Amino acid sequence: MTDWRRGIVLDRDGTLIDFVRDPELGSVVSAFHPDQLRIYPGVPEGLRALQDAGFALAIATNQPGPAKGQIPESAVHRTNAALVDMLAAEGVRIEAVEVCLHHPGGGPGGDPALALACTCRKPGPGMLLALVAKLGLDPAQSWMIGDAAVDIGAARAAGLRAGLVFERGRCEMCPLRHGPDPLLPDAVAGNLADLARVILQS
Ligand SMILES: [Mg+2]
Ligand SMILES: [Zn+2]
């Protein structure tokens, strides 16, 4: 028991990296190529602070694009690997990456083997529980950090604490700031550097 570690499980899109926005088309999609990776300000600084305090770092990301026929599975893995490398260049060590490639509805041209209701897609706990086992984490001393209600739901389902990076203008998240709500996070901040400070003081 005593050699269990504290860990931080990080959402990817909207938490570590920005979405890919096309102003002309008005479209917003998740990054699917290394050239599209835009790490948010404060992310390397915040992750280094958590790492220096002894937290193991990992990523858990829903990527239904291959199930929906939008992008190949290889693009997801290549983009994730490039993100891990970019963070490593900033002195941040990501120890594991868990990806849910599933989607309950699938989509035209999608891989039918990925079109299913799984237990890993957040807010399900599957990816977090896998990381707890793989990295030897103590769930009660570990955090899931994300930008959406599904991240908080996954944290609750897996018994981790929940941290929210709140992007201004995301009305989806407004109810979470103004609870009462079972999905109220344990810590909130406007960027990851500030959230790391809140977590380290808690
Ligand atoms: Mg997100
Ligand atoms: Zn899944």
XYZ file of N, CA and C and ligand atoms in Angstrom:
608
model
N 0.821 -1.207 0.000
C 0.000 0.000 0.000
C 0.858 1.261 0.000
N 1.857 1.254 0.848
C 2.616 2.496 1.016
C 3.429 2.854 -0.219
N 3.634 1.882 -1.115
C 4.417 2.237 -2.299
C 3.515 2.611 -3.481
N 2.205 2.735 -3.231
C 1.344 3.274 -4.274
C 1.721 4.714 -4.543
N 1.589 5.087 -5.782
C 1.955 6.449 -6.156
C 0.719 7.326 -6.355
N 0.955 8.623 -6.263
C -0.063 9.585 -6.671
C 0.079 9.818 -8.167
N -1.043 9.978 -8.844
C -0.988 10.199 -10.287
C -1.930 11.291 -10.732
N -1.621 11.827 -11.921
C -2.492 12.791 -12.584
C -2.828 12.217 -13.958
N -4.121 11.984 -14.195
C -4.581 11.526 -15.505
C -5.129 12.745 -16.241
N -4.589 12.988 -17.422
C -4.902 14.205 -18.163
C -5.762 13.916 -19.381
N -6.818 14.681 -19.543
C -7.537 14.715 -20.803
C -6.621 15.388 -21.845
N -6.855 15.115 -23.118
C -6.011 15.695 -24.166
C -6.614 16.969 -24.764
N -7.714 16.821 -25.498
C -8.268 17.948 -26.264
C -8.998 18.934 -25.364
N -8.590 20.202 -25.415
C -9.214 21.214 -24.577
C -8.586 21.322 -23.200
N -7.655 20.408 -22.904
C -6.956 20.430 -21.608
C -5.461 20.660 -21.829
N -4.834 19.790 -22.638
C -3.412 19.940 -22.960
C -3.220 20.733 -24.251
N -4.070 20.440 -25.230
C -3.926 21.076 -26.557
C -5.247 21.691 -27.000
N -5.104 22.702 -27.855
C -6.277 23.385 -28.390
C -6.913 22.550 -29.496
N -8.149 22.829 -29.750
C -8.834 22.232 -30.894
C -8.332 22.901 -32.174
N -8.604 22.252 -33.297
C -8.245 22.803 -34.600
C -9.468 23.527 -35.134
N -9.310 24.827 -35.294
C -10.467 25.641 -35.691
C -10.280 26.157 -37.109
N -11.315 26.035 -37.916
C -11.323 26.623 -39.252
C -12.359 27.748 -39.252
N -11.885 29.020 -39.153
C -12.819 30.141 -39.027
C -13.753 30.250 -40.230
N -13.251 29.891 -41.419
C -14.090 30.037 -42.612
C -15.225 29.023 -42.617
N -14.887 27.794 -42.234
C -15.921 26.757 -42.208
C -16.703 26.770 -40.903
N -16.116 27.451 -39.892
C -16.751 27.448 -38.580
C -16.652 26.102 -37.889
N -15.693 25.277 -38.325
C -15.584 23.921 -37.769
C -14.555 23.870 -36.647
N -14.784 22.993 -35.715
C -13.859 22.746 -34.605
C -13.690 21.241 -34.489
N -12.457 20.765 -34.703
C -12.203 19.326 -34.603
C -10.991 19.086 -33.714
N -10.835 17.844 -33.267
C -9.655 17.460 -32.502
C -8.455 17.332 -33.441
N -7.274 17.682 -32.938
C -6.054 17.539 -33.729
C -5.886 16.091 -34.170
N -5.567 15.899 -35.457
C -5.357 14.541 -35.963
C -4.043 14.402 -36.719
N -3.172 15.431 -36.608
C -1.846 15.385 -37.222
C -0.875 16.129 -36.309
N 0.383 15.642 -36.216
C 1.348 16.323 -35.339
C 1.486 17.821 -35.623
N 1.354 18.230 -36.898
C 1.487 19.650 -37.225
C 0.394 20.506 -36.595
N -0.678 19.871 -36.155
C -1.811 20.627 -35.596
C -1.708 20.807 -34.088
N -0.673 20.271 -33.478
C -0.590 20.313 -32.010
C -0.254 21.714 -31.519
N -1.136 22.268 -30.707
C -0.926 23.573 -30.072
C -1.117 23.387 -28.568
N -0.004 23.288 -27.849
C -0.079 23.099 -26.400
C -0.463 24.423 -25.750
N -1.429 24.373 -24.838
C -1.892 25.602 -24.181
C -0.789 26.207 -23.304
N -0.781 27.541 -23.197
C 0.122 28.190 -22.236
C -0.145 27.654 -20.828
N 0.922 27.469 -20.076
C 0.789 27.001 -18.692
C 0.825 25.493 -18.537
N 0.669 24.765 -19.650
C 0.637 23.302 -19.547
C 1.996 22.719 -19.149
N 3.084 23.042 -19.866
C 4.373 22.470 -19.448
C 4.747 22.873 -18.022
N 4.519 24.130 -17.683
C 4.852 24.634 -16.342
C 4.048 23.893 -15.272
N 2.750 23.759 -15.498
C 1.888 23.081 -14.525
C 2.253 21.619 -14.369
N 2.538 20.956 -15.484
C 2.864 19.525 -15.417
C 4.221 19.300 -14.755
N 5.168 20.193 -15.010
C 6.477 20.062 -14.336
C 6.316 20.211 -12.828
N 5.468 21.138 -12.401
C 5.255 21.342 -10.960
C 4.644 20.088 -10.325
N 3.672 19.486 -11.007
C 3.037 18.277 -10.480
C 4.021 17.109 -10.458
N 4.792 17.004 -11.520
C 5.797 15.942 -11.631
C 6.854 16.081 -10.537
N 7.295 17.312 -10.312
C 8.314 17.557 -9.286
C 7.782 17.232 -7.886
N 6.459 17.319 -7.709
C 5.845 16.998 -6.411
C 5.601 15.495 -6.257
N 5.969 14.710 -7.266
C 5.885 13.262 -7.144
C 4.718 12.605 -7.850
N 3.918 13.384 -8.574
C 2.804 12.799 -9.316
C 3.304 12.137 -10.600
N 2.851 10.888 -10.841
C 3.035 10.255 -12.144
C 2.015 10.858 -13.106
N 2.422 11.104 -14.362
C 1.542 11.759 -15.338
C 1.140 10.780 -16.433
N -0.136 10.826 -16.822
C -0.638 9.979 -17.903
C -1.755 10.718 -18.628
N -2.105 10.222 -19.808
C -3.171 10.817 -20.620
C -4.265 9.777 -20.834
N -5.528 10.217 -20.769
C -6.670 9.377 -21.123
C -7.583 10.181 -22.037
N -7.738 9.726 -23.283
C -8.430 10.537 -24.278
C -9.447 9.733 -25.077
N -10.647 10.301 -25.223
C -11.648 9.734 -26.131
C -11.317 10.180 -27.552
N -11.143 9.244 -28.472
C -10.875 9.587 -29.871
C -11.776 8.733 -30.774
N -13.020 9.151 -30.933
C -13.968 8.344 -31.712
C -13.835 8.511 -33.222
N -12.892 9.336 -33.690
C -12.769 9.592 -35.123
C -12.672 8.335 -35.976
N -11.834 7.359 -35.608
C -11.748 6.134 -36.427
C -13.063 5.341 -36.441
N -13.786 5.334 -35.322
C -15.072 4.631 -35.285
C -16.095 5.322 -36.179
N -15.976 6.648 -36.291
C -16.927 7.422 -37.084
C -16.513 7.539 -38.549
N -15.325 7.007 -38.898
C -14.869 7.088 -40.282
C -14.273 8.432 -40.650
N -13.866 9.210 -39.656
C -13.338 10.552 -39.916
C -11.829 10.550 -40.130
N -11.108 9.737 -39.393
C -9.645 9.677 -39.490
C -9.198 8.241 -39.245
N -8.023 7.854 -39.792
C -7.523 6.507 -39.501
C -6.981 6.405 -38.074
N -7.019 5.193 -37.539
C -6.511 4.951 -36.193
C -5.040 5.353 -36.079
N -4.276 5.140 -37.171
C -2.844 5.469 -37.135
C -2.633 6.956 -36.864
N -3.560 7.810 -37.348
C -3.420 9.257 -37.128
C -3.545 9.596 -35.651
N -4.418 8.890 -34.958
C -4.582 9.120 -33.522
C -3.286 8.794 -32.791
N -2.722 7.627 -33.094
C -1.521 7.197 -32.369
C -0.316 8.070 -32.717
N -0.222 8.471 -33.996
C 0.899 9.314 -34.400
C 0.813 10.692 -33.724
N -0.392 11.232 -33.638
C -0.586 12.542 -33.006
C -0.293 12.455 -31.507
N -0.764 11.386 -30.870
C -0.488 11.224 -29.433
C 1.009 11.078 -29.170
N 1.682 10.309 -30.004
C 3.124 10.108 -29.817
C 3.875 11.427 -29.979
N 3.444 12.243 -30.940
C 4.096 13.539 -31.148
C 3.860 14.458 -29.952
N 2.669 14.395 -29.366
C 2.383 15.214 -28.177
C 3.279 14.791 -27.012
N 3.418 13.495 -26.813
C 4.286 13.002 -25.735
C 5.720 13.486 -25.954
N 6.170 13.463 -27.212
C 7.527 13.940 -27.530
C 7.665 15.440 -27.274
N 6.644 16.213 -27.667
C 6.695 17.666 -27.453
C 6.757 17.988 -25.967
N 5.995 17.266 -25.173
C 6.016 17.502 -23.731
C 7.350 17.062 -23.128
N 7.904 15.969 -23.652
C 9.213 15.506 -23.171
C 10.280 16.566 -23.409
N 10.176 17.245 -24.562
C 11.131 18.312 -24.874
C 11.003 19.479 -23.902
N 9.858 19.550 -23.218
C 9.629 20.590 -22.208
C 9.916 20.062 -20.800
N 10.492 18.864 -20.713
C 10.836 18.301 -19.405
C 9.700 17.591 -18.710
N 8.644 17.259 -19.465
C 7.463 16.591 -18.888
C 7.441 15.138 -19.342
N 7.381 14.212 -18.385
C 7.383 12.784 -18.718
C 5.979 12.201 -18.585
N 5.375 11.882 -19.731
C 4.082 11.189 -19.740
C 4.374 9.690 -19.706
N 3.919 9.017 -18.644
C 4.293 7.609 -18.454
C 3.412 6.641 -19.228
N 2.185 7.061 -19.550
C 1.280 6.150 -20.269
C 0.191 6.953 -20.959
N -0.294 6.424 -22.075
C -1.406 7.041 -22.806
C -2.465 5.977 -23.041
N -3.675 6.241 -22.577
C -4.810 5.361 -22.848
C -5.751 6.074 -23.814
N -6.196 5.353 -24.831
C -7.077 5.924 -25.843
C -8.327 5.067 -25.961
N -9.495 5.703 -25.936
C -10.730 5.007 -26.323
C -11.023 5.366 -27.767
N -11.001 4.372 -28.643
C -11.248 4.574 -30.075
C -12.695 4.255 -30.448
N -13.494 3.956 -29.421
C -14.852 3.469 -29.694
C -15.860 4.600 -29.805
N -16.982 4.267 -30.423
C -18.144 5.159 -30.401
C -19.388 4.289 -30.530
N -20.365 4.518 -29.668
C -21.535 3.614 -29.688
C -22.265 3.605 -31.026
N -22.274 4.745 -31.722
C -23.027 4.807 -32.976
C -22.208 4.573 -34.222
N -20.877 4.689 -34.122
C -20.035 4.580 -35.308
C -20.348 5.682 -36.310
N -20.092 5.423 -37.586
C -20.359 6.423 -38.622
C -20.036 5.843 -39.978
N -20.446 6.533 -41.042
C -20.215 6.010 -42.388
C -18.720 5.869 -42.686
N -18.292 4.702 -43.086
C -16.883 4.480 -43.386
C -16.048 4.179 -42.161
N -16.675 4.165 -40.998
C -15.941 3.873 -39.771
C -15.642 2.391 -39.637
N -14.682 2.085 -38.776
C -14.336 0.684 -38.511
C -15.457 0.068 -37.671
N -16.206 -0.887 -38.241
C -17.341 -1.452 -37.486
C -16.909 -2.125 -36.191
N -15.650 -2.580 -36.129
C -15.168 -3.225 -34.906
C -15.055 -2.225 -33.757
N -15.034 -0.918 -34.084
C -14.905 0.112 -33.045
C -16.253 0.708 -32.664
N -17.301 0.365 -33.395
C -18.629 0.928 -33.135
C -19.342 0.081 -32.091
N -19.099 0.407 -30.849
C -19.717 -0.362 -29.762
C -19.765 0.482 -28.494
N -20.642 0.060 -27.609
C -20.734 0.712 -26.298
C -19.702 0.058 -25.382
N -18.632 0.793 -25.083
C -17.523 0.232 -24.307
C -17.562 0.772 -22.880
N -16.653 0.321 -22.043
C -16.551 0.868 -20.684
C -15.376 1.836 -20.562
N -14.618 2.020 -21.685
C -13.462 2.925 -21.589
C -13.804 4.357 -21.990
N -14.829 4.557 -22.813
C -15.161 5.915 -23.240
C -15.619 6.740 -22.038
N -14.906 7.857 -21.792
C -15.322 8.736 -20.689
C -16.739 9.245 -20.952
N -17.657 9.270 -20.006
C -17.421 9.228 -18.556
C -17.270 7.829 -17.945
N -17.117 6.796 -18.740
C -16.833 5.481 -18.173
C -15.463 5.486 -17.505
N -15.247 4.573 -16.563
C -14.003 4.593 -15.781
C -12.859 3.763 -16.378
N -13.096 3.065 -17.514
C -12.156 2.042 -17.980
C -10.717 2.497 -18.143
N -10.516 3.634 -18.811
C -9.131 4.084 -19.052
C -8.444 4.463 -17.746
N -9.200 5.072 -16.835
C -8.605 5.502 -15.568
C -8.225 4.292 -14.718
N -9.110 3.304 -14.702
C -8.805 2.097 -13.933
C -7.609 1.358 -14.520
N -7.493 1.370 -15.841
C -6.335 0.740 -16.479
C -5.042 1.444 -16.075
N -5.088 2.772 -16.011
C -3.891 3.531 -15.632
C -3.562 3.330 -14.153
N -4.587 3.273 -13.314
C -4.361 3.009 -11.889
C -3.603 1.692 -11.723
N -4.035 0.655 -12.480
C -3.392 -0.658 -12.379
C -1.989 -0.633 -12.977
N -1.871 -0.016 -14.153
C -0.593 -0.024 -14.871
C 0.495 0.744 -14.132
N 0.113 1.875 -13.527
C 1.107 2.743 -12.891
C 1.164 2.550 -11.377
N 0.295 1.695 -10.829
C 0.310 1.469 -9.382
C -0.123 2.687 -8.592
N -1.210 3.310 -9.035
C -1.656 4.552 -8.405
C -2.615 4.279 -7.252
N -2.624 5.194 -6.287
C -3.639 5.228 -5.246
C -4.744 6.155 -5.753
N -5.917 5.615 -6.117
C -6.967 6.461 -6.709
C -7.339 7.647 -5.828
N -7.421 7.434 -4.517
C -7.881 8.491 -3.611
C -6.904 9.661 -3.554
N -5.653 9.406 -3.931
C -4.652 10.493 -3.926
C -4.315 10.938 -5.348
N -5.102 10.488 -6.317
C -4.832 10.805 -7.714
C -5.965 11.654 -8.288
N -5.656 12.328 -9.384
C -6.591 13.270 -9.987
C -6.787 12.957 -11.464
N -8.011 13.190 -11.938
C -8.294 13.316 -13.357
C -8.485 14.789 -13.641
N -7.721 15.320 -14.599
C -7.848 16.732 -14.973
C -8.404 16.809 -16.383
N -9.489 17.550 -16.547
C -10.080 17.694 -17.869
C -10.804 19.009 -18.014
N -11.457 19.159 -19.177
C -12.168 20.404 -19.470
C -13.661 20.179 -19.662
N -14.138 18.970 -19.410
C -15.533 18.670 -19.745
C -16.183 17.805 -18.669
N -17.506 17.774 -18.714
C -18.263 17.008 -17.731
C -17.899 15.525 -17.781
N -17.592 15.010 -18.973
C -17.262 13.576 -19.051
C -15.982 13.256 -18.284
N -15.069 14.216 -18.196
C -13.825 13.987 -17.450
C -14.103 13.879 -15.953
N -14.983 14.764 -15.481
C -15.343 14.715 -14.060
C -16.121 13.437 -13.762
N -17.000 13.061 -14.680
C -17.756 11.827 -14.498
C -16.846 10.609 -14.435
N -15.833 10.575 -15.299
C -14.890 9.457 -15.295
C -14.102 9.426 -13.984
N -13.711 10.613 -13.497
C -12.999 10.685 -12.220
C -13.840 10.106 -11.099
N -15.095 10.512 -11.041
C -16.000 10.011 -9.993
C -16.162 8.501 -10.107
N -16.349 8.020 -11.344
C -16.610 6.591 -11.552
C -15.415 5.729 -11.156
N -14.199 6.301 -11.283
C -12.995 5.539 -10.974
C -12.464 5.825 -9.575
N -13.096 6.746 -8.849
C -12.675 7.051 -7.486
C -11.493 7.989 -7.395
N -11.259 8.769 -8.476
C -10.195 9.776 -8.443
C -10.797 11.134 -8.100
N -9.954 12.059 -7.700
C -10.396 13.436 -7.530
C -10.474 14.084 -8.908
N -11.251 15.172 -9.002
C -11.523 15.771 -10.305
C -11.067 17.219 -10.347
N -10.239 17.544 -11.345
C -9.808 18.917 -11.566
C -10.313 19.398 -12.909
N -10.794 20.634 -12.951
C -11.371 21.184 -14.174
C -10.579 22.400 -14.638
N -10.129 22.346 -15.893
C -9.582 23.536 -16.534
C -10.736 24.168 -17.289
N -11.118 25.332 -16.849
C -12.311 25.953 -17.404
C -11.931 26.958 -18.475
N -12.366 26.673 -19.680
C -12.128 27.594 -20.794
C -13.281 28.587 -20.845
N -12.945 29.842 -20.747
C -13.994 30.867 -20.751
C -14.846 30.746 -22.011
N -16.142 30.874 -21.833
C -17.036 30.799 -22.980
C -17.598 29.416 -23.217
N -17.101 28.409 -22.476
C -17.650 27.061 -22.640
C -18.920 26.931 -21.806
N -20.050 27.282 -22.379
C -21.280 27.303 -21.589
C -21.680 25.914 -21.131
N -21.179 24.900 -21.837
C -21.451 23.528 -21.417
C -21.057 23.342 -19.946
N -20.004 24.065 -19.535
C -19.465 23.849 -18.201
C -20.041 24.804 -17.163
N -20.867 25.765 -17.569
C -21.342 26.752 -16.599
C -22.041 26.115 -15.402
N -22.913 25.121 -15.615
C -23.588 24.542 -14.437
C -22.603 23.951 -13.439
N -21.445 23.485 -13.932
C -20.483 22.864 -13.028
C -19.859 23.896 -12.099
N -19.778 25.116 -12.545
C -19.178 26.125 -11.687
C -20.161 26.603 -10.630
N -21.428 26.413 -10.911
C -22.425 27.008 -10.043
C -23.258 25.958 -9.330
N -22.828 24.678 -9.312
C -23.526 23.580 -8.644
C -24.682 24.046 -7.771
N -25.356 23.286 -6.967
C -24.986 21.938 -6.537
C -25.156 20.907 -7.660
N -24.177 20.054 -7.770
C -24.182 19.078 -8.850
C -23.206 17.975 -8.471
N -23.562 16.715 -8.697
C -22.625 15.635 -8.367
C -21.354 15.725 -9.207
N -21.427 16.500 -10.305
C -20.253 16.623 -11.165
C -19.425 17.866 -10.835
N -19.678 18.456 -9.677
C -18.855 19.588 -9.264
C -17.414 19.115 -9.054
N -16.438 19.779 -9.682
C -15.052 19.324 -9.523
C -14.493 19.679 -8.142
N -13.381 19.026 -7.776
C -12.712 19.313 -6.505
C -11.804 20.524 -6.608
N -11.410 20.875 -7.834
C -10.551 22.037 -8.050
C -10.837 22.587 -9.439
N -10.818 23.906 -9.565
C -11.060 24.561 -10.852
C -10.045 25.678 -11.029
N -9.554 25.871 -12.259
C -8.725 27.026 -12.570
C -8.819 27.288 -14.072
N -8.369 28.471 -14.468
C -8.487 28.870 -15.863
C -7.419 28.285 -16.759
N -6.336 27.771 -16.171
C -5.299 27.120 -16.975
C -4.583 26.100 -16.100
N -3.746 25.283 -16.739
C -3.176 24.157 -16.014
C -2.131 24.575 -14.977
N -1.441 25.677 -15.239
C -0.454 26.140 -14.260
C -1.155 26.544 -12.957
N -2.267 27.267 -13.085
C -3.017 27.677 -11.891
C -3.659 26.477 -11.212
N -4.161 25.536 -12.021
C -4.797 24.345 -11.433
C -3.770 23.519 -10.660
N -2.560 23.418 -11.193
C -1.508 22.680 -10.492
C -1.239 23.301 -9.123
N -1.231 24.621 -9.073
C -1.014 25.307 -7.770
C -2.127 24.968 -6.798
N -3.375 24.955 -7.281
C -4.517 24.636 -6.412
C -4.380 23.194 -5.900
N -4.029 22.280 -6.781
C -3.906 20.870 -6.386
C -2.778 20.688 -5.368
N -1.672 21.357 -5.596
C -0.521 21.190 -4.715
C -0.758 21.824 -3.342
N -1.720 22.740 -3.261
C -2.032 23.358 -1.972
C -3.163 22.626 -1.254
N -3.794 21.652 -1.939
C -4.971 20.991 -1.344
C -4.543 19.861 -0.422
Mg -11.448 17.626 -23.492
Zn -13.776 2.632 -25.523
